[in-house]
PDB file of C-alpha atoms in Angstrom:
ATOM      1  CA  MET A   1      -7.516  45.242 -38.212  1.00  0.00           C
ATOM      2  CA  HIS A   2      -9.518  42.480 -39.643  1.00  0.00           C
ATOM      3  CA  SER A   3      -6.084  40.775 -40.227  1.00  0.00           C
ATOM      4  CA  SER A   4      -4.431  41.281 -36.621  1.00  0.00           C
ATOM      5  CA  PHE A   5      -7.651  39.944 -34.962  1.00  0.00           C
ATOM      6  CA  LYS A   6      -6.742  37.069 -37.334  1.00  0.00           C
ATOM      7  CA  VAL A   7      -3.697  36.188 -35.990  1.00  0.00           C
ATOM      8  CA  TRP A   8      -4.591  36.889 -32.303  1.00  0.00           C
ATOM      9  CA  VAL A   9      -7.207  34.538 -33.347  1.00  0.00           C
ATOM     10  CA  SER A  10      -4.184  31.965 -34.685  1.00  0.00           C
ATOM     11  CA  ILE A  11      -1.982  32.807 -32.051  1.00  0.00           C
ATOM     12  CA  LEU A  12      -5.152  32.020 -29.299  1.00  0.00           C
ATOM     13  CA  LEU A  13      -5.956  28.690 -30.640  1.00  0.00           C
ATOM     14  CA  LEU A  14      -2.238  27.400 -31.467  1.00  0.00           C
ATOM     15  CA  ILE A  15      -2.225  28.296 -27.174  1.00  0.00           C
ATOM     16  CA  ILE A  16      -5.852  26.546 -26.311  1.00  0.00           C
ATOM     17  CA  VAL A  17      -3.647  23.370 -28.859  1.00  0.00           C
ATOM     18  CA  VAL A  18      -0.692  23.092 -27.236  1.00  0.00           C
ATOM     19  CA  ALA A  19      -2.304  23.094 -23.852  1.00  0.00           C
ATOM     20  CA  LEU A  20      -4.703  20.953 -24.496  1.00  0.00           C
ATOM     21  CA  ALA A  21      -1.564  18.600 -25.581  1.00  0.00           C
ATOM     22  CA  ILE A  22       0.181  19.244 -22.827  1.00  0.00           C
ATOM     23  CA  THR A  23      -2.179  18.952 -20.499  1.00  0.00           C
ATOM     24  CA  ALA A  24      -3.590  15.168 -22.963  1.00  0.00           C
ATOM     25  CA  TYR A  25      -0.609  14.147 -22.383  1.00  0.00           C
ATOM     26  CA  SER A  26       0.564  14.637 -19.011  1.00  0.00           C
ATOM     27  CA  LEU A  27      -2.509  12.195 -18.015  1.00  0.00           C
ATOM     28  CA  GLY A  28      -1.361   9.846 -19.861  1.00  0.00           C
ATOM     29  CA  TYR A  29      -3.997  10.076 -23.360  1.00  0.00           C
ATOM     30  CA  LEU A  30      -1.154   9.866 -25.550  1.00  0.00           C
ATOM     31  CA  THR A  31       0.613   7.281 -24.270  1.00  0.00           C
ATOM     32  CA  PRO A  32      -0.257   3.817 -25.208  1.00  0.00           C
ATOM     33  CA  SER A  33      -1.813   2.308 -21.803  1.00  0.00           C
ATOM     34  CA  ILE A  34      -4.099  -0.097 -19.610  1.00  0.00           C
ATOM     35  CA  VAL A  35      -7.143   1.650 -18.769  1.00  0.00           C
ATOM     36  CA  VAL A  36      -8.151   0.465 -15.355  1.00  0.00           C
ATOM     37  CA  ASN A  37     -11.691   1.203 -14.845  1.00  0.00           C
ATOM     38  CA  VAL A  38     -13.433   0.660 -10.848  1.00  0.00           C
ATOM     39  CA  VAL A  39     -17.068   0.338  -9.709  1.00  0.00           C
ATOM     40  CA  VAL A  40     -18.632  -0.272  -6.571  1.00  0.00           C
ATOM     41  CA  GLY A  41     -22.023  -0.460  -7.838  1.00  0.00           C
ATOM     42  CA  LYS A  42     -22.800   1.064 -10.659  1.00  0.00           C
ATOM     43  CA  LYS A  43     -20.334   4.609  -9.085  1.00  0.00           C
ATOM     44  CA  PRO A  44     -17.078   5.300 -10.293  1.00  0.00           C
ATOM     45  CA  VAL A  45     -14.864   5.124  -7.551  1.00  0.00           C
ATOM     46  CA  ASN A  46     -10.954   6.584  -6.241  1.00  0.00           C
ATOM     47  CA  ALA A  47      -9.496   3.749  -6.099  1.00  0.00           C
ATOM     48  CA  TYR A  48      -6.113   2.985  -5.052  1.00  0.00           C
ATOM     49  CA  VAL A  49      -4.589   0.695  -8.031  1.00  0.00           C
ATOM     50  CA  GLN A  50      -1.773  -1.688  -8.217  1.00  0.00           C
ATOM     51  CA  VAL A  51      -0.335  -3.526 -11.495  1.00  0.00           C
ATOM     52  CA  PHE A  52       1.642  -6.842 -11.016  1.00  0.00           C
ATOM     53  CA  ALA A  53       3.632  -8.283 -13.634  1.00  0.00           C
ATOM     54  CA  VAL A  54       4.508 -11.782 -13.730  1.00  0.00           C
ATOM     55  CA  LEU A  55       8.430 -12.295 -14.330  1.00  0.00           C
ATOM     56  CA  PRO A  56      10.223 -14.923 -16.712  1.00  0.00           C
ATOM     57  CA  PRO A  57      11.996 -17.677 -15.305  1.00  0.00           C
ATOM     58  CA  GLY A  58      15.158 -17.601 -13.729  1.00  0.00           C
ATOM     59  CA  HIS A  59      13.748 -14.636 -10.883  1.00  0.00           C
ATOM     60  CA  ASN A  60      13.459 -15.193  -7.304  1.00  0.00           C
ATOM     61  CA  GLU A  61      10.010 -13.892  -7.316  1.00  0.00           C
ATOM     62  CA  SER A  62       6.927 -14.640  -9.562  1.00  0.00           C
ATOM     63  CA  LEU A  63       5.606 -11.232  -9.357  1.00  0.00           C
ATOM     64  CA  ILE A  64       6.931  -7.436  -9.394  1.00  0.00           C
ATOM     65  CA  GLU A  65       4.806  -4.680  -8.817  1.00  0.00           C
ATOM     66  CA  VAL A  66       5.400  -2.081 -11.472  1.00  0.00           C
ATOM     67  CA  TRP A  67       2.672   0.101 -10.987  1.00  0.00           C
ATOM     68  CA  SER A  68       0.060   1.709  -8.177  1.00  0.00           C
ATOM     69  CA  GLY A  69      -1.883   5.224  -8.277  1.00  0.00           C
ATOM     70  CA  THR A  70      -4.680   6.530  -7.601  1.00  0.00           C
ATOM     71  CA  ALA A  71      -8.051   6.645 -10.087  1.00  0.00           C
ATOM     72  CA  SER A  72      -9.453   9.346 -10.882  1.00  0.00           C
ATOM     73  CA  ASN A  73     -13.095   9.563 -11.288  1.00  0.00           C
ATOM     74  CA  GLY A  74     -12.979   5.280 -11.405  1.00  0.00           C
ATOM     75  CA  VAL A  75     -10.362   5.660 -14.387  1.00  0.00           C
ATOM     76  CA  VAL A  76      -6.968   5.693 -14.224  1.00  0.00           C
ATOM     77  CA  ARG A  77      -4.535   4.757 -17.578  1.00  0.00           C
ATOM     78  CA  VAL A  78      -1.120   2.822 -16.462  1.00  0.00           C
ATOM     79  CA  PRO A  79       1.405   3.422 -19.248  1.00  0.00           C
ATOM     80  CA  ILE A  80       2.478   0.133 -20.917  1.00  0.00           C
ATOM     81  CA  SER A  81       5.289   1.187 -20.822  1.00  0.00           C
ATOM     82  CA  VAL A  82       6.199   0.162 -17.503  1.00  0.00           C
ATOM     83  CA  LEU A  83       5.981  -3.487 -18.543  1.00  0.00           C
ATOM     84  CA  SER A  84       8.796  -2.916 -21.169  1.00  0.00           C
ATOM     85  CA  LYS A  85      12.203  -3.782 -19.446  1.00  0.00           C
ATOM     86  CA  ILE A  86       9.841  -7.740 -18.149  1.00  0.00           C
ATOM     87  CA  ALA A  87       8.265  -7.839 -21.559  1.00  0.00           C
ATOM     88  CA  SER A  88      12.064  -7.541 -23.317  1.00  0.00           C
ATOM     89  CA  GLU A  89      12.821 -10.536 -20.608  1.00  0.00           C
ATOM     90  CA  TRP A  90      10.331 -12.360 -22.068  1.00  0.00           C
ATOM     91  CA  VAL A  91      11.206 -12.385 -25.758  1.00  0.00           C
ATOM     92  CA  ALA A  92      14.918 -12.301 -24.903  1.00  0.00           C
ATOM     93  CA  LYS A  93      13.506 -15.819 -23.515  1.00  0.00           C
ATOM     94  CA  GLY A  94      11.373 -17.432 -25.915  1.00  0.00           C
ATOM     95  CA  TYR A  95       8.045 -15.858 -24.912  1.00  0.00           C
ATOM     96  CA  GLY A  96       7.182 -12.987 -27.317  1.00  0.00           C
ATOM     97  CA  SER A  97       4.124 -13.899 -29.179  1.00  0.00           C
ATOM     98  CA  GLU A  98       3.016 -15.836 -25.473  1.00  0.00           C
ATOM     99  CA  GLY A  99       0.014 -14.389 -22.451  1.00  0.00           C
ATOM    100  CA  VAL A 100       2.617 -12.776 -20.096  1.00  0.00           C
ATOM    101  CA  GLY A 101      -0.187 -12.629 -16.692  1.00  0.00           C
ATOM    102  CA  ILE A 102      -0.653  -9.166 -14.985  1.00  0.00           C
ATOM    103  CA  GLU A 103      -2.271  -8.783 -11.562  1.00  0.00           C
ATOM    104  CA  VAL A 104      -4.428  -6.647 -11.567  1.00  0.00           C
ATOM    105  CA  VAL A 105      -5.082  -5.385  -7.772  1.00  0.00           C
ATOM    106  CA  VAL A 106      -7.509  -2.280  -6.699  1.00  0.00           C
ATOM    107  CA  THR A 107      -8.711  -0.996  -3.090  1.00  0.00           C
ATOM    108  CA  TYR A 108     -11.174   1.329  -2.456  1.00  0.00           C
ATOM    109  CA  VAL A 109     -11.955   2.941   1.534  1.00  0.00           C
ATOM    110  CA  ASN A 110     -15.197   4.243   2.801  1.00  0.00           C
ATOM    111  CA  GLY A 111     -15.632   4.891   6.152  1.00  0.00           C
ATOM    112  CA  SER A 112     -15.323   1.653   7.664  1.00  0.00           C
ATOM    113  CA  THR A 113     -15.971  -0.437   4.620  1.00  0.00           C
ATOM    114  CA  VAL A 114     -13.457  -1.766   2.593  1.00  0.00           C
ATOM    115  CA  TYR A 115     -13.769  -2.685  -0.798  1.00  0.00           C
ATOM    116  CA  TYR A 116     -11.391  -4.340  -3.256  1.00  0.00           C
ATOM    117  CA  ASP A 117     -10.986  -6.999  -5.576  1.00  0.00           C
ATOM    118  CA  MET A 118      -8.579  -8.637  -8.396  1.00  0.00           C
ATOM    119  CA  MET A 119      -7.720  -9.608 -11.970  1.00  0.00           C
ATOM    120  CA  PHE A 120      -5.543 -11.784 -13.683  1.00  0.00           C
ATOM    121  CA  THR A 121      -5.487 -11.293 -17.212  1.00  0.00           C
ATOM    122  CA  THR A 122      -2.303 -11.135 -20.125  1.00  0.00           C
ATOM    123  CA  TYR A 123      -0.196  -9.479 -22.469  1.00  0.00           C
ATOM    124  CA  GLU A 124       1.962 -10.420 -25.722  1.00  0.00           C
ATOM    125  CA  PRO A 125       5.429  -9.292 -24.766  1.00  0.00           C
ATOM    126  CA  GLY A 126       6.078  -9.014 -28.604  1.00  0.00           C
ATOM    127  CA  THR A 127       2.851  -6.828 -30.050  1.00  0.00           C
ATOM    128  CA  LEU A 128       3.590  -4.714 -26.517  1.00  0.00           C
ATOM    129  CA  LEU A 129       7.133  -4.273 -27.187  1.00  0.00           C
ATOM    130  CA  SER A 130       5.971  -3.189 -31.058  1.00  0.00           C
ATOM    131  CA  THR A 131       3.410  -0.367 -29.699  1.00  0.00           C
ATOM    132  CA  ILE A 132       6.282   0.878 -27.447  1.00  0.00           C
ATOM    133  CA  SER A 133       8.289   1.311 -30.542  1.00  0.00           C
ATOM    134  CA  ASN A 134       6.300   1.799 -33.725  1.00  0.00           C
ATOM    135  CA  PRO A 135       4.898   5.852 -33.440  1.00  0.00           C
ATOM    136  CA  MET A 136       2.270   4.803 -35.967  1.00  0.00           C
ATOM    137  CA  LEU A 137       1.130   1.656 -33.664  1.00  0.00           C
ATOM    138  CA  SER A 138       1.150   3.480 -30.417  1.00  0.00           C
ATOM    139  CA  MET A 139      -0.999   5.821 -31.276  1.00  0.00           C
ATOM    140  CA  ALA A 140      -3.507   3.341 -32.721  1.00  0.00           C
ATOM    141  CA  ARG A 141      -2.829   1.674 -29.480  1.00  0.00           C
ATOM    142  CA  LEU A 142      -3.609   4.967 -26.677  1.00  0.00           C
ATOM    143  CA  ASN A 143      -6.275   2.457 -25.272  1.00  0.00           C
ATOM    144  CA  TYR A 144      -3.901  -1.133 -25.387  1.00  0.00           C
ATOM    145  CA  MET A 145      -5.647  -3.096 -23.017  1.00  0.00           C
ATOM    146  CA  THR A 146      -9.039  -2.282 -20.677  1.00  0.00           C
ATOM    147  CA  VAL A 147      -9.260  -3.730 -17.365  1.00  0.00           C
ATOM    148  CA  SER A 148     -13.200  -3.010 -15.951  1.00  0.00           C
ATOM    149  CA  LEU A 149     -13.425  -4.206 -11.892  1.00  0.00           C
ATOM    150  CA  ASN A 150     -16.894  -4.062  -9.728  1.00  0.00           C
ATOM    151  CA  LEU A 151     -15.954  -4.382  -6.453  1.00  0.00           C
ATOM    152  CA  THR A 152     -17.756  -6.356  -4.753  1.00  0.00           C
ATOM    153  CA  ASN A 153     -15.596  -7.818  -2.124  1.00  0.00           C
ATOM    154  CA  THR A 154     -15.839  -5.842   1.129  1.00  0.00           C
ATOM    155  CA  TYR A 155     -13.755  -6.015   4.912  1.00  0.00           C
ATOM    156  CA  GLN A 156     -16.019  -3.674   7.861  1.00  0.00           C
ATOM    157  CA  LEU A 157     -13.056  -2.758   9.530  1.00  0.00           C
ATOM    158  CA  ALA A 158     -13.706  -1.701  13.475  1.00  0.00           C
ATOM    159  CA  LYS A 159     -13.189   1.763  13.375  1.00  0.00           C
ATOM    160  CA  ALA A 160     -15.163   4.067  10.518  1.00  0.00           C
ATOM    161  CA  LEU A 161     -13.089   6.333   8.526  1.00  0.00           C
ATOM    162  CA  THR A 162     -14.498  10.686   8.309  1.00  0.00           C
ATOM    163  CA  LYS A 163     -14.617  10.684   4.900  1.00  0.00           C
ATOM    164  CA  PRO A 164     -13.802   7.966   2.035  1.00  0.00           C
ATOM    165  CA  GLN A 165     -10.268   7.448   1.687  1.00  0.00           C
ATOM    166  CA  VAL A 166      -7.393   5.553  -0.670  1.00  0.00           C
ATOM    167  CA  PRO A 167      -5.355   3.203   1.702  1.00  0.00           C
ATOM    168  CA  THR A 168      -1.655   2.947   1.193  1.00  0.00           C
ATOM    169  CA  PRO A 169       0.272  -0.072   0.869  1.00  0.00           C
ATOM    170  CA  PRO A 170      -0.364  -2.350   2.633  1.00  0.00           C
ATOM    171  CA  ALA A 171      -3.518  -3.212   1.894  1.00  0.00           C
ATOM    172  CA  PRO A 172      -6.147  -3.088   5.258  1.00  0.00           C
ATOM    173  CA  PRO A 173      -6.772  -5.858   7.782  1.00  0.00           C
ATOM    174  CA  GLY A 174      -9.019  -8.302   5.303  1.00  0.00           C
ATOM    175  CA  CYS A 175      -6.992  -7.280   2.240  1.00  0.00           C
ATOM    176  CA  TRP A 176      -4.369 -10.572   1.159  1.00  0.00           C
ATOM    177  CA  LEU A 177      -1.860  -7.603   0.361  1.00  0.00           C
ATOM    178  CA  GLY A 178      -0.964  -7.145   4.003  1.00  0.00           C
ATOM    179  CA  GLN A 179      -1.741  -5.507   7.106  1.00  0.00           C
ATOM    180  CA  TYR A 180      -2.975  -1.589   8.277  1.00  0.00           C
ATOM    181  CA  ASN A 181      -3.556  -0.246  11.197  1.00  0.00           C
ATOM    182  CA  ILE A 182      -6.357   2.644  10.934  1.00  0.00           C
TER     183      ILE A 182
END
């Protein structure tokens, strides 16, 4: 009876570990990511986050949206794999060790107030691709980059929303991304 108890405990622990691993993977905790922290004042908010990448020469556009989603309790993890195709193009053009730009745009609506901000930062395409292709580097660089934004820019809507809401593109009036009728 004692040995069967140990077997059941071992099985239960294995199930718990597998469940935690599946949860961690689905939340992006086991994938190298750009971690975006979003607060209004000191309070984490469930803001709408967009990530744009600068394209290499030869494209008709200078920026392209590579990822969008909603922060959970003020944090979102953007897998760096969303940049792999563009990073490969930069490396092919000879810019693998140069700082290449990404732009993070964040919008949050609470009542009649729209909070928004943006940040421009850079990554090295060669390093990003090495991180993606090497499992040891991937594990060492799970938090590939951290971007923290305190949303201080505001716009007042004519009509208040009944509950906090994250906008969907295009952005609310007053934001540089477009117009949005509420």
